Coordinates of C-alpha atoms and ligand atoms in Angstrom, one line a residue:
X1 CA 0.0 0.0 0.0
X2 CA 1.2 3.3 -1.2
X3 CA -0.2 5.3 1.7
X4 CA 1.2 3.5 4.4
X5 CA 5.0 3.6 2.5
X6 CA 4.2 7.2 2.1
X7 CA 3.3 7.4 6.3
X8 CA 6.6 5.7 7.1
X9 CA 8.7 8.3 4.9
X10 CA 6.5 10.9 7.2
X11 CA 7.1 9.0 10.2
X12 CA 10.3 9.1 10.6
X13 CA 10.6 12.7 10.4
X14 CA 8.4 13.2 13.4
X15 CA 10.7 14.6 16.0
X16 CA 9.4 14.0 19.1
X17 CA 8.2 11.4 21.0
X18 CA 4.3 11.2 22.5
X19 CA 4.2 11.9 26.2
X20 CA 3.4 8.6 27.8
X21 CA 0.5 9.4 29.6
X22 CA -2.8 8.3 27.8
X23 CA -6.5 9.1 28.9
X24 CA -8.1 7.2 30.5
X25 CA -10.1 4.7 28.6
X26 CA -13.3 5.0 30.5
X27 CA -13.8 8.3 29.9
X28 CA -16.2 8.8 27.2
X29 CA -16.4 12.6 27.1
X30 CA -12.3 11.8 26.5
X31 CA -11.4 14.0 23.6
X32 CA -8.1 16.1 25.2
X33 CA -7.9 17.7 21.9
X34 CA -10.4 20.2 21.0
X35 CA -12.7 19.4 17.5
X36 CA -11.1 22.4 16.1
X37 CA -7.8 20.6 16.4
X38 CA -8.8 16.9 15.1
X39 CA -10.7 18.6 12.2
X40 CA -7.6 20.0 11.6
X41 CA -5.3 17.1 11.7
X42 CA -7.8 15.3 9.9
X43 CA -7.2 17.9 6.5
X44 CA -3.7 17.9 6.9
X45 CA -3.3 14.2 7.0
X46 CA -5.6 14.2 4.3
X47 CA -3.4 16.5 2.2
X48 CA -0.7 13.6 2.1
X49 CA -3.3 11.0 1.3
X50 CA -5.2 13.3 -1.7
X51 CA -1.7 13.2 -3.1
X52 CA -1.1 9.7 -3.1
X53 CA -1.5 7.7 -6.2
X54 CA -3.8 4.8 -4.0
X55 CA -6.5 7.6 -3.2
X56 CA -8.6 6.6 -5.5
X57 CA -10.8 10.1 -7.1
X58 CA -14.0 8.5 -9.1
X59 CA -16.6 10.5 -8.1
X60 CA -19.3 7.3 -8.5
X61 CA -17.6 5.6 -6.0
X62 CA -16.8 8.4 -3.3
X63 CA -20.7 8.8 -3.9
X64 CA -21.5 5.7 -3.3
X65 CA -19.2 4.8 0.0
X66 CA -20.7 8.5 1.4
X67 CA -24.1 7.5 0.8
X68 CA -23.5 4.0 3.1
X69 CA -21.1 6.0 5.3
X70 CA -24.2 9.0 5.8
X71 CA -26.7 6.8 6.8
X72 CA -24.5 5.4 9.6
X73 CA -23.5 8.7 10.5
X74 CA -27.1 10.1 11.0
X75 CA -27.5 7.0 13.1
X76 CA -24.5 8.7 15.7
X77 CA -24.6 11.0 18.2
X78 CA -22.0 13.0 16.1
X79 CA -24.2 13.9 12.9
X80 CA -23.6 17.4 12.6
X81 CA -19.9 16.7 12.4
X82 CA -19.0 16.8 8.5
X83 CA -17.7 13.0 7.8
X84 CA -15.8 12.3 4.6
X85 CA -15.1 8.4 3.3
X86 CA -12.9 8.4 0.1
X87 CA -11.8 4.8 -1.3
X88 CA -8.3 3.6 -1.5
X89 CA -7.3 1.9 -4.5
X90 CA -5.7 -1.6 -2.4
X91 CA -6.6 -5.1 -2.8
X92 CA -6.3 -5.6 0.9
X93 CA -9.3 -5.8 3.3
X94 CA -9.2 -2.6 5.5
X95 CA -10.4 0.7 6.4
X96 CA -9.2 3.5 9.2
X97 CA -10.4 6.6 10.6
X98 CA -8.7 9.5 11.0
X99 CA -9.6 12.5 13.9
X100 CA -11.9 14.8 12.3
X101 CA -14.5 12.5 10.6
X102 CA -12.2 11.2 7.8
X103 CA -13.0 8.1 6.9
X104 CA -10.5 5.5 3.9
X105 CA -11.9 2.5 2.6
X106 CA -9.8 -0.1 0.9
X107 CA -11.4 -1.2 -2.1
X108 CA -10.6 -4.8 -1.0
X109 CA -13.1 -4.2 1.8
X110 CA -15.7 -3.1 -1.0
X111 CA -15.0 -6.7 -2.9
X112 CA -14.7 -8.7 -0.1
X113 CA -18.2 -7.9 1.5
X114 CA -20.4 -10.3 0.2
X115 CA -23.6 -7.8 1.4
X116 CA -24.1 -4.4 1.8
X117 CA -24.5 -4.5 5.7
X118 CA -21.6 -6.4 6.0
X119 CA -19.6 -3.6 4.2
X120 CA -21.3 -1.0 6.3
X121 CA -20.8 -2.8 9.4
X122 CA -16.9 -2.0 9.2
X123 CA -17.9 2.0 7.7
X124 CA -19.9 1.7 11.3
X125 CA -17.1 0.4 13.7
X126 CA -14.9 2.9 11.7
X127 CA -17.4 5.7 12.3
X128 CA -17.7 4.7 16.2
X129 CA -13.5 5.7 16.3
X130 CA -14.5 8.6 15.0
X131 CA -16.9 9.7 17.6
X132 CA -15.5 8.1 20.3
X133 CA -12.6 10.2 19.7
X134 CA -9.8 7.3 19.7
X135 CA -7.2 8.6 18.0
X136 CA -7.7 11.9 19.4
X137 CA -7.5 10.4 22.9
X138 CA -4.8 8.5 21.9
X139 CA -3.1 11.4 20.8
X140 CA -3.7 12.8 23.9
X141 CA -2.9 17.0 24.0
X142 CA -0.1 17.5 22.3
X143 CA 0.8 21.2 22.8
X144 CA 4.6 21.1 21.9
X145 CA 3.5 19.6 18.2
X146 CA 2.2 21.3 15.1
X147 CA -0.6 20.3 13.2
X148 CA 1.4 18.8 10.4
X149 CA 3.5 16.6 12.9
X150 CA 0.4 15.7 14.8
X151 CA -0.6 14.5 11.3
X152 CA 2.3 12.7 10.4
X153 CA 2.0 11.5 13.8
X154 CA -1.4 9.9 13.2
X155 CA -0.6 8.9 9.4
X156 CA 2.4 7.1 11.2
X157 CA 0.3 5.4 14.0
X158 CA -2.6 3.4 11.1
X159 CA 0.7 3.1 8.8
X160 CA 2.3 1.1 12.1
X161 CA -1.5 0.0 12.5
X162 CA -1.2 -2.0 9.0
X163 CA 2.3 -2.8 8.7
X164 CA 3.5 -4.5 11.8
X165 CA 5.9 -6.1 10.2
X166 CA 7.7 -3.4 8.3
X167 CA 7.2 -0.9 10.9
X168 CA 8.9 -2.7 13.8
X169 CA 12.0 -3.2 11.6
X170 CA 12.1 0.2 10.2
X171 CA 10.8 2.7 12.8
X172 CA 12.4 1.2 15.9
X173 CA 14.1 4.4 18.1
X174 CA 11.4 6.7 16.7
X175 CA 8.0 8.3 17.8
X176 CA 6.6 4.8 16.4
X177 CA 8.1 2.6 18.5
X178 CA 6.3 4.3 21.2
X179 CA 2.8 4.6 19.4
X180 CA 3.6 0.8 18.8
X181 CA 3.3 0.4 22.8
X182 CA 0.5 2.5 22.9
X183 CA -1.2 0.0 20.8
X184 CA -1.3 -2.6 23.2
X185 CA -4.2 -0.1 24.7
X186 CA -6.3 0.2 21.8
X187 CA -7.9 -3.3 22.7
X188 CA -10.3 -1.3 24.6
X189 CA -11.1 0.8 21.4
X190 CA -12.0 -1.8 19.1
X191 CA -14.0 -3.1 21.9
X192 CA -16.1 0.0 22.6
X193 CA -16.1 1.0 18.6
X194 CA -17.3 -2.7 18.0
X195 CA -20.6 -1.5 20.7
X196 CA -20.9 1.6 19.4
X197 CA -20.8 0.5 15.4
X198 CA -23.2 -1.7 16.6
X199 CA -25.8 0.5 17.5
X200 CA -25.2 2.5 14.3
X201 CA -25.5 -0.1 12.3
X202 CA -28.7 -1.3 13.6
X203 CA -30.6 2.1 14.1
X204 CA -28.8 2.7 10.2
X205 CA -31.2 -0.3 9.3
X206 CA -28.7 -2.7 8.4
X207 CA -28.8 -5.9 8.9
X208 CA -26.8 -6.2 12.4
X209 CA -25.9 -9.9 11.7
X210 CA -23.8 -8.7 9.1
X211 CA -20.9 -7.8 11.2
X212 CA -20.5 -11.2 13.2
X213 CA -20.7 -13.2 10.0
X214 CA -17.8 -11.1 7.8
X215 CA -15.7 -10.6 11.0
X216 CA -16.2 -14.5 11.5
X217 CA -15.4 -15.6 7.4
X218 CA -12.1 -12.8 7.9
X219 CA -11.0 -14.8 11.1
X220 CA -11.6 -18.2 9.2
X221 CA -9.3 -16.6 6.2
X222 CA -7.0 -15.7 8.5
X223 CA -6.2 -19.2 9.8
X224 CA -6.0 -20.5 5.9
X225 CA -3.4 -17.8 4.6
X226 CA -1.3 -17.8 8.4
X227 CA 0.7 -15.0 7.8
X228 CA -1.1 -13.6 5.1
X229 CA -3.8 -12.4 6.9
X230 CA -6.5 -9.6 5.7
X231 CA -4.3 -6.1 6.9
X232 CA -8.0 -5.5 8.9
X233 CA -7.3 -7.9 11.0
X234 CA -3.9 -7.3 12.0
X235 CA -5.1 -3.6 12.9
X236 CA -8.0 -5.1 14.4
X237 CA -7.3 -7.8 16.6
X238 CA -10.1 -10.3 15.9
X239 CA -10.8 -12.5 19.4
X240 CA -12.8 -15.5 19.8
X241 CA -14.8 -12.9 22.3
X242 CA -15.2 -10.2 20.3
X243 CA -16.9 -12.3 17.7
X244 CA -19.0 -13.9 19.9
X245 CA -19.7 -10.3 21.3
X246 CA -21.2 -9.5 17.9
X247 CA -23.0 -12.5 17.6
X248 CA -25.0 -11.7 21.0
X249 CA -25.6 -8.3 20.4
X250 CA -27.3 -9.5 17.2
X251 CA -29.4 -12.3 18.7
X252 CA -30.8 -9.4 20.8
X253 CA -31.7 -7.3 18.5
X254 CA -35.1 -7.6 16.3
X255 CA -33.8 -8.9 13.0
X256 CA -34.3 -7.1 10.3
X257 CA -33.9 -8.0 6.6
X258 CA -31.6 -5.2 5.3
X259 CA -31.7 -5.8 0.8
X260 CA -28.9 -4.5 -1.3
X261 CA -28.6 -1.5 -3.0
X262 CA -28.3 -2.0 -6.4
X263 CA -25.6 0.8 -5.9
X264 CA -23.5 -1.9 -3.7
X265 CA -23.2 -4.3 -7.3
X266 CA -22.3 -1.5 -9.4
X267 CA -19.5 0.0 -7.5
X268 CA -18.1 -3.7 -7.1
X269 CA -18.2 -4.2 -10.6
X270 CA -16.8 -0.6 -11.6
X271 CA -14.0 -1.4 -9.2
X272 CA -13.4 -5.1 -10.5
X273 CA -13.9 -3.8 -14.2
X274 CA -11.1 -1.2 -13.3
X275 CA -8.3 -3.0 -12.2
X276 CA -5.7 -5.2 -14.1
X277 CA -5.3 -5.4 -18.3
X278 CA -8.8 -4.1 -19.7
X279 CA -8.5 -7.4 -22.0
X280 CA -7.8 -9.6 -18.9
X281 CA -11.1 -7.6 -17.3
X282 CA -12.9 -8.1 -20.3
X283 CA -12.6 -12.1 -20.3
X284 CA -13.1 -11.9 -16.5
X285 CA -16.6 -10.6 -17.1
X286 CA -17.3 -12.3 -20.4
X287 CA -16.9 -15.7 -18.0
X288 CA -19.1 -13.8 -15.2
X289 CA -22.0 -13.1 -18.1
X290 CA -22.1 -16.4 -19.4
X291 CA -22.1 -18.4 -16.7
X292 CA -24.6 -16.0 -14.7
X293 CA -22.3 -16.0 -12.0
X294 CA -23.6 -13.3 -10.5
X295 CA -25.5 -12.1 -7.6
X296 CA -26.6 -9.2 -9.5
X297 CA -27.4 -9.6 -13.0
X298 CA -27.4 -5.7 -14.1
X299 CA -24.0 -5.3 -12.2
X300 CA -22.3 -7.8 -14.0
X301 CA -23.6 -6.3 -17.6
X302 CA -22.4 -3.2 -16.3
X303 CA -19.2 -4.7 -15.3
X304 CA -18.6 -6.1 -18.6
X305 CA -19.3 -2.5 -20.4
X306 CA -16.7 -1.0 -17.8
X307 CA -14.4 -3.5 -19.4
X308 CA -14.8 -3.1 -23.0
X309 CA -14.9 0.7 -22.5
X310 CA -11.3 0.6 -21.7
X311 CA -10.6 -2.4 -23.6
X312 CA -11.8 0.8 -26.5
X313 CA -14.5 -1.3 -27.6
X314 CA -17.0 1.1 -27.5
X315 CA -20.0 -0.4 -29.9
X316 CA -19.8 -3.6 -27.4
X317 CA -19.9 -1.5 -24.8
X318 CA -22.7 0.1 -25.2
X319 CA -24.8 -2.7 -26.1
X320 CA -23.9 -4.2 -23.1
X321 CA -24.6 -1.1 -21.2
X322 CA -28.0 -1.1 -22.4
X323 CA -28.3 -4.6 -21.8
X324 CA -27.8 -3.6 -18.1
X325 CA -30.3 -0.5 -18.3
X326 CA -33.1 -2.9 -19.7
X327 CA -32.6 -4.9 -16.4
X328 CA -31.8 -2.0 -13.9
X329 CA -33.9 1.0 -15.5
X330 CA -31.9 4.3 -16.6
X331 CA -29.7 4.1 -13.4
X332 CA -27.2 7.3 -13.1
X333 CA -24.4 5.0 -12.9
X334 CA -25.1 3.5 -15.8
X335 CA -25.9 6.4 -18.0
X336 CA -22.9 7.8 -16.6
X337 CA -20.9 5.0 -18.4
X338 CA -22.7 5.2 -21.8
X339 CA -22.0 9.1 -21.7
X340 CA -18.4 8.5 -20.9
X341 CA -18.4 5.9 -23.8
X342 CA -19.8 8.4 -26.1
X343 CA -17.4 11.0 -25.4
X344 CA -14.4 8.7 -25.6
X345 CA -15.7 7.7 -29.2
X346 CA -15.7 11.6 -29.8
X347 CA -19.0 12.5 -29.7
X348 CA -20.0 14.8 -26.7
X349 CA -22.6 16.2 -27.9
X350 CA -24.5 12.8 -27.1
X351 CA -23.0 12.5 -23.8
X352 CA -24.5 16.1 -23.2
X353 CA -27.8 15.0 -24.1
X354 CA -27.4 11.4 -22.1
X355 CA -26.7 13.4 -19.0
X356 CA -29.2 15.9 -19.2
X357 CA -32.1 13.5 -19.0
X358 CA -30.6 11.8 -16.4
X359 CA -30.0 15.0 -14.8
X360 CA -33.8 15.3 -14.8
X361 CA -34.4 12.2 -13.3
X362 CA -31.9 12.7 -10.3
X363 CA -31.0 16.1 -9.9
X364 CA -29.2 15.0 -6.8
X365 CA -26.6 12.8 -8.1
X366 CA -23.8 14.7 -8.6
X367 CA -21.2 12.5 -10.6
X368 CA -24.1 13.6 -13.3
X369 CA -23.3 17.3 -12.5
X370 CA -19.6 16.6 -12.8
X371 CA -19.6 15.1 -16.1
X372 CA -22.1 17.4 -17.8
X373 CA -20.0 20.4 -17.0
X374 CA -16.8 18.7 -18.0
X375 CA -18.7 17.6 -21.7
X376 CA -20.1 21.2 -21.7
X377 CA -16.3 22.6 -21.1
X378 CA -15.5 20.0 -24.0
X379 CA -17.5 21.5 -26.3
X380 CA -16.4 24.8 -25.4
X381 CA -19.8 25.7 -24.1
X382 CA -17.7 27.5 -20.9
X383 CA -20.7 30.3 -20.5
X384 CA -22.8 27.6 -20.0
X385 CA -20.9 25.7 -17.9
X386 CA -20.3 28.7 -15.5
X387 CA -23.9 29.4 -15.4
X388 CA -24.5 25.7 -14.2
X389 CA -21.8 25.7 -11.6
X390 CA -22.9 29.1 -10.1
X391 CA -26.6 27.6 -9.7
X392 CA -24.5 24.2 -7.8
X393 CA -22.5 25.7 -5.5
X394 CA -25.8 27.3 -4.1
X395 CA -26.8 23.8 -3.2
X396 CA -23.3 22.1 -2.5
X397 CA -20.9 25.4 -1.0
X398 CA -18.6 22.5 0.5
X399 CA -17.4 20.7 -2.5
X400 CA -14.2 21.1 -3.6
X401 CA -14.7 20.1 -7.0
X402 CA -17.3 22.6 -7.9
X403 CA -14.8 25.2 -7.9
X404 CA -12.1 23.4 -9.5
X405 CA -14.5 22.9 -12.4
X406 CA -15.0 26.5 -12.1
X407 CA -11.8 27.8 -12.1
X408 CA -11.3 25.8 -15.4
X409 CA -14.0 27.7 -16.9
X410 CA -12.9 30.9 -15.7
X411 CA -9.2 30.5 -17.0
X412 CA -10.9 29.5 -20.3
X413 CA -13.1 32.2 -20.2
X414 CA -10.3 34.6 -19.6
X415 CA -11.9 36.0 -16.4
X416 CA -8.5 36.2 -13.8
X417 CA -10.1 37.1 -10.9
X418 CA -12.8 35.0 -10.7
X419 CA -10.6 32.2 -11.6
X420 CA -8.1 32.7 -8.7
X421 CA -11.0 33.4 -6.2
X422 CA -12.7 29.9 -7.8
X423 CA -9.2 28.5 -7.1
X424 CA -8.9 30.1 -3.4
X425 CA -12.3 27.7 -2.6
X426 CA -10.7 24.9 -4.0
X427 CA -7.9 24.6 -1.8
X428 CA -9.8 26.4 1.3
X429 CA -12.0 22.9 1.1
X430 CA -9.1 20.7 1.0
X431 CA -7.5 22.4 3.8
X432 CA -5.2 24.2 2.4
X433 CA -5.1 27.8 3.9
X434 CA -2.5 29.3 3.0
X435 CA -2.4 28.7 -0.6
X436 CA -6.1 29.7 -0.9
X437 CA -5.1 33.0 0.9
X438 CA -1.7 33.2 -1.7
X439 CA -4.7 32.7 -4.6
X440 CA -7.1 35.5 -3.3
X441 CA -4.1 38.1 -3.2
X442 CA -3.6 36.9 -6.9
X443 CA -7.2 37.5 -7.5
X444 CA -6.9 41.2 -5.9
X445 CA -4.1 41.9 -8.3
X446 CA -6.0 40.2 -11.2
X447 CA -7.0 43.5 -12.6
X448 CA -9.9 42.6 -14.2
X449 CA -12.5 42.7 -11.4
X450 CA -15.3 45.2 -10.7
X451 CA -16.0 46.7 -7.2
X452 CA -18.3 44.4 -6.0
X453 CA -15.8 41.4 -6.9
X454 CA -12.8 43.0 -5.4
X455 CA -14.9 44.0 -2.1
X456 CA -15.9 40.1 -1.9
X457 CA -12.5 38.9 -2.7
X458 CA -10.8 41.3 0.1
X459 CA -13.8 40.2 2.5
X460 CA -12.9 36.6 1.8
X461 CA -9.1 37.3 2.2
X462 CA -10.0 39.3 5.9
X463 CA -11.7 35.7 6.9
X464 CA -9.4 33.5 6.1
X465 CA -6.7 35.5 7.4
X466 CA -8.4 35.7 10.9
X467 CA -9.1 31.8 10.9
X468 CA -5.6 31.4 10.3
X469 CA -4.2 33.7 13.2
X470 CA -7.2 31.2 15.0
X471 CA -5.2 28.2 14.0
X472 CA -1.8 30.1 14.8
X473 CA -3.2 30.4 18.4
X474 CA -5.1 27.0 19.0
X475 CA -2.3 24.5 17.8
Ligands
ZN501 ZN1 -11.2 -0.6 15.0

């Protein structure tokens, strides 16, 4: 795993030991770092982790993982917090939380859930760190450290989480070998995120079964491939009782029949159809097709037109994408595909009109609002792609990728100032302060702004300079 290489590179260039003394685990309230402070740690650490080729950016899937991971989340106690799941391109099973409501997701775990509650019944244990405050607890107050090291510090910790066996070799002397110790305590963690997932699983609707059976069929891996366990395991030390923990908690609870989304099937398939040679994919779901081994028959069609699209066979591909709609109905992931077919057999003018009617049939979805503004900047159609973006960042003022899109239009439309300002939003989301400040002193200089843009880019500039003497003062 990329990631955790990348950790161990920031690991060792963490100065200074953790004090020893940790919270104490009883203590629910525990957090000895202010939310403020884990948010922040959370961004920066997700700065190293957007930049890392693993981090996997399709916008289908980060919907999809953030639609299971929201209805867990209003399930919690914690709901107004703002969580983000993104997907790690890694075969391995696993997933980790970081302080702050960030939330990474192998894509292993994604293919090695056999149903949709048993993938969300790790998003849910994961989700319980995050409330319960583990790693901030863990971290304990940390005055003498700066954001950034507290970061590294915590990349450090799940890198040393999922790589025992590198870490111990490479990191011994450092701050690692101490979070290493500290480890021993999170036993208690798991524990009390296991209870808590539990609950959020169950008032999320899943099926709460779910989380005994796919903990139980990892263990039962585990003891086949010996050393070659699932890396979800290693950082979460499966016992005989916290199985049968599960397994109690879910007798006692009202079962409840919890049925797929067909959304769980398609993002399998889109990651399946996305790794490897696209011949060897193709052949992989030629076999799955015509043997119907499948648990969802749409998914696998859908698979197969993943496949062929980047196999460039683009006629097959859309037959068998339609093949999939005639099963599923005009699903957005599905048109998504076709209009992504059509443009890569250079004709975007019938992606535009493929996504606009399934705009109109889910005006929510907003992969579909990505890929129509990037077929409408295509065509050159950047007035009209500005005009859209300024209506969806009415609706959606926290997504980062709004305002890249936007900045691209601006640059292309030869407006400076609003581009930089776009620009300035872009890296204010990902956490990135001082560079979106750097960006809104280029947009004052721009030149080409009227008074009313200039007075709301100094405005802007006046904010984020205050939240940053704010930071300056809290770290
Ligand atoms: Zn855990």
């Amino acid at each position: 795993m990329r990631i955790a290489a990348a950790c161990l590179v920031l690991l060792l260039a963490v100065p200074q030991a953790p004090a020893q003394t940790l919270p104490e685990l009883g203590d629910t309230s525990g957090a000895l770092i202010s939310p403020f402070l884990e948010r922040k740690i959370g961004e920066q650490a997700m700065q190293e982790i957007r930049h890392d080729p693993a981090y996997l950016d399709d916008p289908e899937l980060t919907a999809y993982v953030n639609e299971v991971g929201r209805r867990i989340v209003a399930a919690s106690s914690d709901a107004q917090q703002g969580f983000e799941f993104f997907m790690v391109r890694d075969n391995t099973i696993n997933a980790f939380a970081m302080p702050g409501g960030f939330v990474g997701v192998h894509t292993g775990l994604l293919l090695a859930a056999q149903t949709e509650s048993e993938f969300a019944s790790v998003l849910a244990h994961e989700t319980a760190h995050v409330t319960q405050h583990h790693l901030a607890r863990l971290i304990g107050k940390q005055e003498q450290m700066s954001i950034p090291t507290l970061a590294a510090f915590v990349l450090g910790l799940l890198a040393a989480r999922a790589r025992p066996d590198v870490t111990q070799a490479v990191i011994a002397g450092t701050a690692a070998a101490n979070a290493q110790t500290q480890l021993n305590y999170t036993r208690d963690f798991e524990r009390e995120a296991d209870r808590v997932g539990f609950q959020y699983l169950q008032q999320a609707g899943f099926d709460v079964t779910a989380m005994g059976t796919f903990f139980e069929r990892m263990q039962k891996a585990t003891r086949l491939y010996e050393n070659n366990a699932p890396a979800y395991l290693r950082t979460h030390p499966l016992t005989t009782e916290r199985i049968a923990d599960m397994q109690n908690r879910a007798q006692n609870a009202v079962y409840k029949q919890a049925p797929d989304s067909p959304e769980f099937y398609l993002a399998r398939a889109k990651v399946v159809a996305g790794q490897g040679q696209p011949r060897d994919a193709v052949v992989h779901f030629d076999e799955v097709v015509r043997e119907h081994r499948y648990a969802n028959e749409a998914a696998a069609h859908y698979g197969l037109a993943s496949a062929l699209a980047r196999a460039r066979d683009y006629p097959r591909a859309l037959s068998e994408a339609s093949a999939a709609r005639k099963i599923l109905g005009p699903h957005p992931m599905i048109e998504l595909l076709t209009a992504r077919i059509r443009v890569a057999q250079g004709n975007p003018a019938a992606a535009r009109d493929v996504l606009r009617s399934a705009l109109s049939r889910n005006p929510n979805y907003r992969p579909l609002h990505y890929a129509y503004v990037e077929t409408l900047q295509e065509t050159g159609q950047h007035q009209a792609a500005i005009a859209w973006l300024d209506e969806l960042v009415k609706s959606y003022p926290r997504d980062a990728r709004l305002y890249a899109l936007q900045a691209k239009s601006y640059a292309a439309a030869g407006k400076r100032l609003l581009h930089h300002q776009a620009l300035a939003e872009n890296y204010y989301l990902q956490g990135t302060l001082p560079a979106a400040i750097e960006q809104l002193q280029l947009a004052q200089k721009s030149g080409d702004g009227d008074f009313y843009q200039l007075s709301a880019v100094e405005a802007r500039l006046r904010d984020l300079r205050t939240q940053q003497a704010e930071e300056k003062k809290n770290r």
